[in-house]
mmCIF file of C-alpha atoms in Angstrom:
data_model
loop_
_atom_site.group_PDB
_atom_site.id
_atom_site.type_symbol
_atom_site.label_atom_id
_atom_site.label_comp_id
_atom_site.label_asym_id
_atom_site.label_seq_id
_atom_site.Cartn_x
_atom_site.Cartn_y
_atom_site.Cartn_z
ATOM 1 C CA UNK A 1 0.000 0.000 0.000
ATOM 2 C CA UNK A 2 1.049 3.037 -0.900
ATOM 3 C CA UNK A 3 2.369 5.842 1.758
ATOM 4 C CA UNK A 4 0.698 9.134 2.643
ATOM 5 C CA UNK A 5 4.092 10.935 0.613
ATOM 6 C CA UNK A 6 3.658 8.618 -2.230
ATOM 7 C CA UNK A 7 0.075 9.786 -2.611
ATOM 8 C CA UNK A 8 0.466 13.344 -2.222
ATOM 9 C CA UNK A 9 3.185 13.378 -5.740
ATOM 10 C CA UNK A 10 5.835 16.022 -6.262
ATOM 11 C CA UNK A 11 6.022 18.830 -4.181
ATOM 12 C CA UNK A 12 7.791 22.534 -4.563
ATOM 13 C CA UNK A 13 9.941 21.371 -2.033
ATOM 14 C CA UNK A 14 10.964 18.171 -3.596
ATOM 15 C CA UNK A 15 11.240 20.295 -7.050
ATOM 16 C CA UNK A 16 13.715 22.681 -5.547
ATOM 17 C CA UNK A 17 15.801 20.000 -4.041
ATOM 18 C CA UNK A 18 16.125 17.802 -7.329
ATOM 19 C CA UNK A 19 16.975 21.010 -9.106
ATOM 20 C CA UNK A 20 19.786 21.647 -6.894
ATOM 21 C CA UNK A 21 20.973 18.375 -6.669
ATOM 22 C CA UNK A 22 21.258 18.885 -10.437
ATOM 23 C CA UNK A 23 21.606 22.759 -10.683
ATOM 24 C CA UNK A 24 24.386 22.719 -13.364
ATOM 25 C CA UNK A 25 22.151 20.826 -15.709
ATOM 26 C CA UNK A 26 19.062 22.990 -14.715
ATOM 27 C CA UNK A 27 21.480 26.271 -15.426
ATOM 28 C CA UNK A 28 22.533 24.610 -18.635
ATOM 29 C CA UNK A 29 18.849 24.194 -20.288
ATOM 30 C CA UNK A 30 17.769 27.452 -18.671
ATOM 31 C CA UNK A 31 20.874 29.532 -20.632
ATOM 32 C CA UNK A 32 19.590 27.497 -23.734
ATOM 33 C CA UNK A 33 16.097 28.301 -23.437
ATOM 34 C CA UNK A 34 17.432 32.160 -22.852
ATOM 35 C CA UNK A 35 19.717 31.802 -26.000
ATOM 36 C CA UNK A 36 16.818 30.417 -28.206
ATOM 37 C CA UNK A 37 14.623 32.992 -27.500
ATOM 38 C CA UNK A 38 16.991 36.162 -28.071
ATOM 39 C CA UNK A 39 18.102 34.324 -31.644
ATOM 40 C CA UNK A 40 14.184 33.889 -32.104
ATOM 41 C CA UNK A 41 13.739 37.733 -31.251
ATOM 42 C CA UNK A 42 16.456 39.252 -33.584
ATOM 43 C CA UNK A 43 15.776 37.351 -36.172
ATOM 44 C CA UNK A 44 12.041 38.956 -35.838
ATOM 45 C CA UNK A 45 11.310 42.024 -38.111
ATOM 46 C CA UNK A 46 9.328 44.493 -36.080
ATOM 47 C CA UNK A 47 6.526 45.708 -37.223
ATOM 48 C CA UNK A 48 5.664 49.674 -36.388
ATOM 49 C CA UNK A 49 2.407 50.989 -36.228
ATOM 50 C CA UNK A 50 0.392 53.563 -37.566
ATOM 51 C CA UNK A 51 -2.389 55.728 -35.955
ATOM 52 C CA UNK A 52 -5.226 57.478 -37.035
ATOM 53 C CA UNK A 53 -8.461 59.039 -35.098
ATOM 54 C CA UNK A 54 -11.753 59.214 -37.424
ATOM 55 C CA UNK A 55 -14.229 61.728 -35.728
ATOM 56 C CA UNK A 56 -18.406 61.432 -36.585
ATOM 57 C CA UNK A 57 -20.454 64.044 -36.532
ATOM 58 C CA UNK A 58 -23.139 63.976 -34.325
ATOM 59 C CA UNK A 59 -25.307 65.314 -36.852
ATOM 60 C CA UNK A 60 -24.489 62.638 -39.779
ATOM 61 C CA UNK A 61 -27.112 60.842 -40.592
ATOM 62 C CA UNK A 62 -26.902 56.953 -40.496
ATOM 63 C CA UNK A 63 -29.384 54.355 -41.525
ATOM 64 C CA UNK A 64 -32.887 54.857 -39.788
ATOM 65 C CA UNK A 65 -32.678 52.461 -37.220
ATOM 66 C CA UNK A 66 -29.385 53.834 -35.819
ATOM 67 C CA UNK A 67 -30.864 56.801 -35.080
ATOM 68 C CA UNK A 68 -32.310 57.579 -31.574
ATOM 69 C CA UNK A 69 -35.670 58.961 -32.623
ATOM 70 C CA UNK A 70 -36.079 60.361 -28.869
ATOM 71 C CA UNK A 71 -32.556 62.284 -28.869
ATOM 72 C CA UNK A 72 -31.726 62.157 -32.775
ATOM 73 C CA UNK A 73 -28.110 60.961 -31.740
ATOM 74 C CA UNK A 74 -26.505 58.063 -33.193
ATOM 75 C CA UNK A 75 -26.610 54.855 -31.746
ATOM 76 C CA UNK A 76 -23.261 53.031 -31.023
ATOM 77 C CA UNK A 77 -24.274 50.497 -33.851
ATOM 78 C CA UNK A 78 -23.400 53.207 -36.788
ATOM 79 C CA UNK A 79 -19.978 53.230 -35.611
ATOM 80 C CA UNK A 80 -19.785 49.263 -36.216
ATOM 81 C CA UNK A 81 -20.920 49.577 -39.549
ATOM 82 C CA UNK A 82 -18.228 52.215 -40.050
ATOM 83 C CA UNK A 83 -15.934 50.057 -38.391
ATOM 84 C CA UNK A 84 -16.937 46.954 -40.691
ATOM 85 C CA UNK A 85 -16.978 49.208 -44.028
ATOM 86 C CA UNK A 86 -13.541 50.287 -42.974
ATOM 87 C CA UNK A 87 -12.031 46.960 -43.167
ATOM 88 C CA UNK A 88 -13.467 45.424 -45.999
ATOM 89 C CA UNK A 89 -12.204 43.406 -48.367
ATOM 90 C CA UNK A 90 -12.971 46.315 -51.729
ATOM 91 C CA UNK A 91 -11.647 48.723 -49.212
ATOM 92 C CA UNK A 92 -8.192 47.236 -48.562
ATOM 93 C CA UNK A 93 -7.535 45.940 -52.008
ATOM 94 C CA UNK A 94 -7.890 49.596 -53.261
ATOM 95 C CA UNK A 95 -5.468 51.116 -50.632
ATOM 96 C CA UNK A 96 -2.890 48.359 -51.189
ATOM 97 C CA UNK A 97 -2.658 49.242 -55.302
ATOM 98 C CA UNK A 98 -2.635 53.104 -54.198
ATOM 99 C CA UNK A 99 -0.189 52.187 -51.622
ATOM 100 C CA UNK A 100 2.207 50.845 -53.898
ATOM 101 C CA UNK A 101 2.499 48.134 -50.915
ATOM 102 C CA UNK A 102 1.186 45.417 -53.139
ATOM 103 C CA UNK A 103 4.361 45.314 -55.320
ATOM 104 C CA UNK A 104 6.342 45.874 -52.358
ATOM 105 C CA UNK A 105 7.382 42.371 -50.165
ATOM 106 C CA UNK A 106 5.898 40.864 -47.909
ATOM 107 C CA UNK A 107 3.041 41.471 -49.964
ATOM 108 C CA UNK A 108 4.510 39.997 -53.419
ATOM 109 C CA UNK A 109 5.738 36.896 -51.566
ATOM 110 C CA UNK A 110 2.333 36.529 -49.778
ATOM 111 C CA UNK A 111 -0.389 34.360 -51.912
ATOM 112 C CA UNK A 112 -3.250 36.484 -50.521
ATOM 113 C CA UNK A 113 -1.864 40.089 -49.566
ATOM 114 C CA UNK A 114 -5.422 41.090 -48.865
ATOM 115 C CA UNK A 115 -5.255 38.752 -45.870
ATOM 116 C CA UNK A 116 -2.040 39.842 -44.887
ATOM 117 C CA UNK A 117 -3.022 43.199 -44.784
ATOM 118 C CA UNK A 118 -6.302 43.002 -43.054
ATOM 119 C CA UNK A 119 -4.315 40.929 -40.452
ATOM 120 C CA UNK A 120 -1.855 43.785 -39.870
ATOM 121 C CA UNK A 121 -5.081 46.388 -39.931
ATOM 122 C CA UNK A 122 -7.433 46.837 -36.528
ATOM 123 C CA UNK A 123 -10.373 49.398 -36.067
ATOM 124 C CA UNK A 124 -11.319 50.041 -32.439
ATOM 125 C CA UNK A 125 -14.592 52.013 -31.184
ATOM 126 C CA UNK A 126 -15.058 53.835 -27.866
ATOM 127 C CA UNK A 127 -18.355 54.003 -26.395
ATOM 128 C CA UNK A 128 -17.154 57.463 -24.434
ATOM 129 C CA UNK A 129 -17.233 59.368 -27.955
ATOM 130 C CA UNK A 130 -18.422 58.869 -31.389
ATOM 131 C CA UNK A 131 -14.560 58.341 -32.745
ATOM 132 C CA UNK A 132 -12.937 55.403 -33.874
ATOM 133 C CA UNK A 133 -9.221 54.711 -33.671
ATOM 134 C CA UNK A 134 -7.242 53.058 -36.859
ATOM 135 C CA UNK A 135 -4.514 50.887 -36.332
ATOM 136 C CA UNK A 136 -1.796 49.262 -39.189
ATOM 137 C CA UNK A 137 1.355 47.352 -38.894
ATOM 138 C CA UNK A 138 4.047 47.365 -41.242
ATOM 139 C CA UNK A 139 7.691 47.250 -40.789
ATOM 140 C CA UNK A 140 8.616 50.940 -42.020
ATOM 141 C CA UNK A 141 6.861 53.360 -40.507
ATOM 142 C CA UNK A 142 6.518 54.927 -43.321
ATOM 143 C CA UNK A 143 4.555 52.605 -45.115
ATOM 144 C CA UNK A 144 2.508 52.336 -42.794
ATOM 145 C CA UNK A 145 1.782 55.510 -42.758
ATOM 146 C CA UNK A 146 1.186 55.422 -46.141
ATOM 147 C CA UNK A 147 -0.509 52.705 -45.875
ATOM 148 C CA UNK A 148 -3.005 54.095 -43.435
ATOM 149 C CA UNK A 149 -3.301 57.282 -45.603
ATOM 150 C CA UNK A 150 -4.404 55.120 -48.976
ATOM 151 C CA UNK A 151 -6.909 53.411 -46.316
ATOM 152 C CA UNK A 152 -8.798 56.426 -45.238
ATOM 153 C CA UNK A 153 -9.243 57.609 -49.025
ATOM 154 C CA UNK A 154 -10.400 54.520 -50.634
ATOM 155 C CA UNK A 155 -12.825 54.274 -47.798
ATOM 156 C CA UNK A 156 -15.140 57.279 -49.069
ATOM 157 C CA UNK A 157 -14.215 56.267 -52.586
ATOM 158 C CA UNK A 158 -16.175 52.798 -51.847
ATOM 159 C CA UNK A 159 -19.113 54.244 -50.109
ATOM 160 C CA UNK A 160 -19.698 56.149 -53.470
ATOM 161 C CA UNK A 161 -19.226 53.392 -55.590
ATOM 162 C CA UNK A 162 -21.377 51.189 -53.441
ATOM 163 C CA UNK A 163 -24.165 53.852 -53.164
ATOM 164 C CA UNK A 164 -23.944 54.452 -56.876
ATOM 165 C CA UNK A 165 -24.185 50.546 -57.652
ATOM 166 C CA UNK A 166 -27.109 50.431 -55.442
ATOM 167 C CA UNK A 167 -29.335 53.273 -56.759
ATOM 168 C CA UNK A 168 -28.598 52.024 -60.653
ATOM 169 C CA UNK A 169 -29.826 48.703 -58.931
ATOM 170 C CA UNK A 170 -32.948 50.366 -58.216
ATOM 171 C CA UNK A 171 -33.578 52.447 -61.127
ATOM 172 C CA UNK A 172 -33.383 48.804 -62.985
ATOM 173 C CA UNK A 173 -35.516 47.322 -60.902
ATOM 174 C CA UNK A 174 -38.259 50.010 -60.893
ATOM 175 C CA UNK A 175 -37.620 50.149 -65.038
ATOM 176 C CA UNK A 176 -38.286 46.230 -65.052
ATOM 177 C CA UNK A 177 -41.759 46.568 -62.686
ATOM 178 C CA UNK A 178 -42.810 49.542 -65.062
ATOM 179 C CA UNK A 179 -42.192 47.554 -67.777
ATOM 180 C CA UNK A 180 -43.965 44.424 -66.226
ATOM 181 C CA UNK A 181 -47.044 46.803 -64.866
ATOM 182 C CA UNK A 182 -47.264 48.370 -68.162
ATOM 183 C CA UNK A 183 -47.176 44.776 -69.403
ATOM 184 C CA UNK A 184 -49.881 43.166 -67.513
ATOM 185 C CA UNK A 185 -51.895 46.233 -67.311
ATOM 186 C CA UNK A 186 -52.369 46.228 -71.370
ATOM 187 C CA UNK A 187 -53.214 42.565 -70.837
ATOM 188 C CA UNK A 188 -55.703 43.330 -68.630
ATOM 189 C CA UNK A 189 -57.158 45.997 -70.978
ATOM 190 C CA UNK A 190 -57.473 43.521 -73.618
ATOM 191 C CA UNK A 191 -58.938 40.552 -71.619
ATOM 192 C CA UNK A 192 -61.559 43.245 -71.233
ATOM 193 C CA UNK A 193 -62.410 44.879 -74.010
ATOM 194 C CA UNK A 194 -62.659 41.558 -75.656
ATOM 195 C CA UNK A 195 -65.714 40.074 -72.713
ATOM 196 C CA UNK A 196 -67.352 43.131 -73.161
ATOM 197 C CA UNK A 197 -67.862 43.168 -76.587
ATOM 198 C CA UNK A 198 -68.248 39.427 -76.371
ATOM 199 C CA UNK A 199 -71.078 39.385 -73.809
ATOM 200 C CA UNK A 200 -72.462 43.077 -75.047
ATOM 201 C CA UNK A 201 -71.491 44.980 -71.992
ATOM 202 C CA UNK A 202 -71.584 48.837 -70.787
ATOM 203 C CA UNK A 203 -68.612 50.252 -70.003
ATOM 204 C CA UNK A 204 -68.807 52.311 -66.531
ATOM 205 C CA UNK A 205 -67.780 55.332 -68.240
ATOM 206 C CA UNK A 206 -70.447 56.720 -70.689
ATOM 207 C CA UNK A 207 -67.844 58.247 -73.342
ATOM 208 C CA UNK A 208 -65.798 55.204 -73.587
ATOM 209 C CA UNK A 209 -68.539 52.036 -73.524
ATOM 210 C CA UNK A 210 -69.185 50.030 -76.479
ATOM 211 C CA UNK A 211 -72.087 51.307 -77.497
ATOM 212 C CA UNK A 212 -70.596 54.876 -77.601
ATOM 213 C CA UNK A 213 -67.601 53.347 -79.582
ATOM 214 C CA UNK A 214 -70.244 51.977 -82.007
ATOM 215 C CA UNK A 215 -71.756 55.302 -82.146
ATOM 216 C CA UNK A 216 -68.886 57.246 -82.823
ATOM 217 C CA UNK A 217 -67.616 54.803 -85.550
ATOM 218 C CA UNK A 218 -71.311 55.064 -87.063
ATOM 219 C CA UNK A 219 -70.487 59.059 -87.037
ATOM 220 C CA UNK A 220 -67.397 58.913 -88.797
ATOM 221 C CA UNK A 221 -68.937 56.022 -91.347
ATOM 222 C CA UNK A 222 -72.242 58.465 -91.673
ATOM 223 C CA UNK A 223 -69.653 61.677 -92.237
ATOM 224 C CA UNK A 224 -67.801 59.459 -94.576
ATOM 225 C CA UNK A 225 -71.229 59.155 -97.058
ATOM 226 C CA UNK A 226 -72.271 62.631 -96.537
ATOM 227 C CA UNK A 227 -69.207 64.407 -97.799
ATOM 228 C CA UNK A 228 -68.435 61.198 -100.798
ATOM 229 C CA UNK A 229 -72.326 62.367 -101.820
ATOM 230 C CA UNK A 230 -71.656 65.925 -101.513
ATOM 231 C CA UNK A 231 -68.106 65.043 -104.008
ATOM 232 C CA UNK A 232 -70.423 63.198 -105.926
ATOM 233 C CA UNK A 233 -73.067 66.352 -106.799
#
């Protein structure tokens, strides 16, 4: 049976001893451990980071439902979809090509610099004030500066072209359910028309019915004869 030490395993105590019955060895991995991780570190490139501060207006509008009908403020949600529009994909692969950074490595050794670069790229939001902070990581500063720059101008650049897609979306669509109304609507017209001269029905209104349609053509038949006659004399 097992004693009451046995059970209790490996204490501190019984760690510190075996390490100093062994300290040279202990010393020796430690100082290898140390000399792995400096090598590790210097062969690291560090990467620098750039900052910018993006301010809303409290009197921009956002979408209806992110605005506080009581106060008219924005709600913290408009700032995520700022914060979302910021990083997308159209977004980044514009600043990259105005960058230059996309010919530039790591980017041309990367297979998706996109993904490299929205890796490096973080957008943070404060609920204290309608701001949001814009973070990117290169290893010059001055890329990524100039990275950062290119960022913030192909972001408005993509709202346009987004709103612009989406209204000519619209304008088709309402073209197309003209069209279709228009369609149907002379279909319609038609279908009736046809029963009502089929089953000898009035039309509601008295200047347009079938009867009056008979009438009129009568007229123009009767005018016809009259002024052949009159020719004729």
């Amino acid at each position: 049976m097992p004693s009451a030490q046995e059970q209790q395993g490996i204490t501190i105590s019984d760690l510190a001893s075996c390490m100093l019955r062994h300290r040279k060895l202990a010393l020796a991995a430690a100082f290898a451990v140390a000399v792995f991780t400096l090598l590790v570190t210097l062969r690291m490139t560090p990467l620098y980071e750039a900052e910018a501060t993006l301010a809303v207006e409290p009197r921009s509008k956002g979408f209806d439902f992110q605005v506080d009908p009581t106060t008219g403020g924005i709600e913290f949600s408009f700032l995520n979809t700022i914060r979302d529009k910021l990083s997308a994909r159209q977004v980044i692969e514009a600043a990259l090509g105005n960058s230059g950074l996309l010919h530039l490595a790591p980017y041309t050794d990367h297979p998706n610099p996109t993904a490299l670069a929205t890796s490096r790229l973080s957008v943070k939001t404060s609920r204290d004030s309608l701001s949001l902070k814009v973070f990117f990581r290169d290893e010059q500063p001055e890329r990524g500066e100039k990275m950062l720059e290119a960022l913030l101008l192909a972001f408005p650049d993509a709202q346009i072209t987004a709103h612009s897609t989406r209204s000519n979306e619209s304008l088709s669509f309402l073209a197309r359910s003209k069209q279709e109304t228009e369609r149907q609507l002379a279909e319609l017209q038609n279908r009736e028309r046809t029963m009502r001269q089929e089953y000898d029905l009035v039309d509601d209104s008295p200047s347009d019915n079938i009867h009056a349609q008979r009438m009129r053509r009568l007229t123009d038949q009767l005018a016809a004869l009259t002024k052949s006659n009159a020719a004729a004399k």
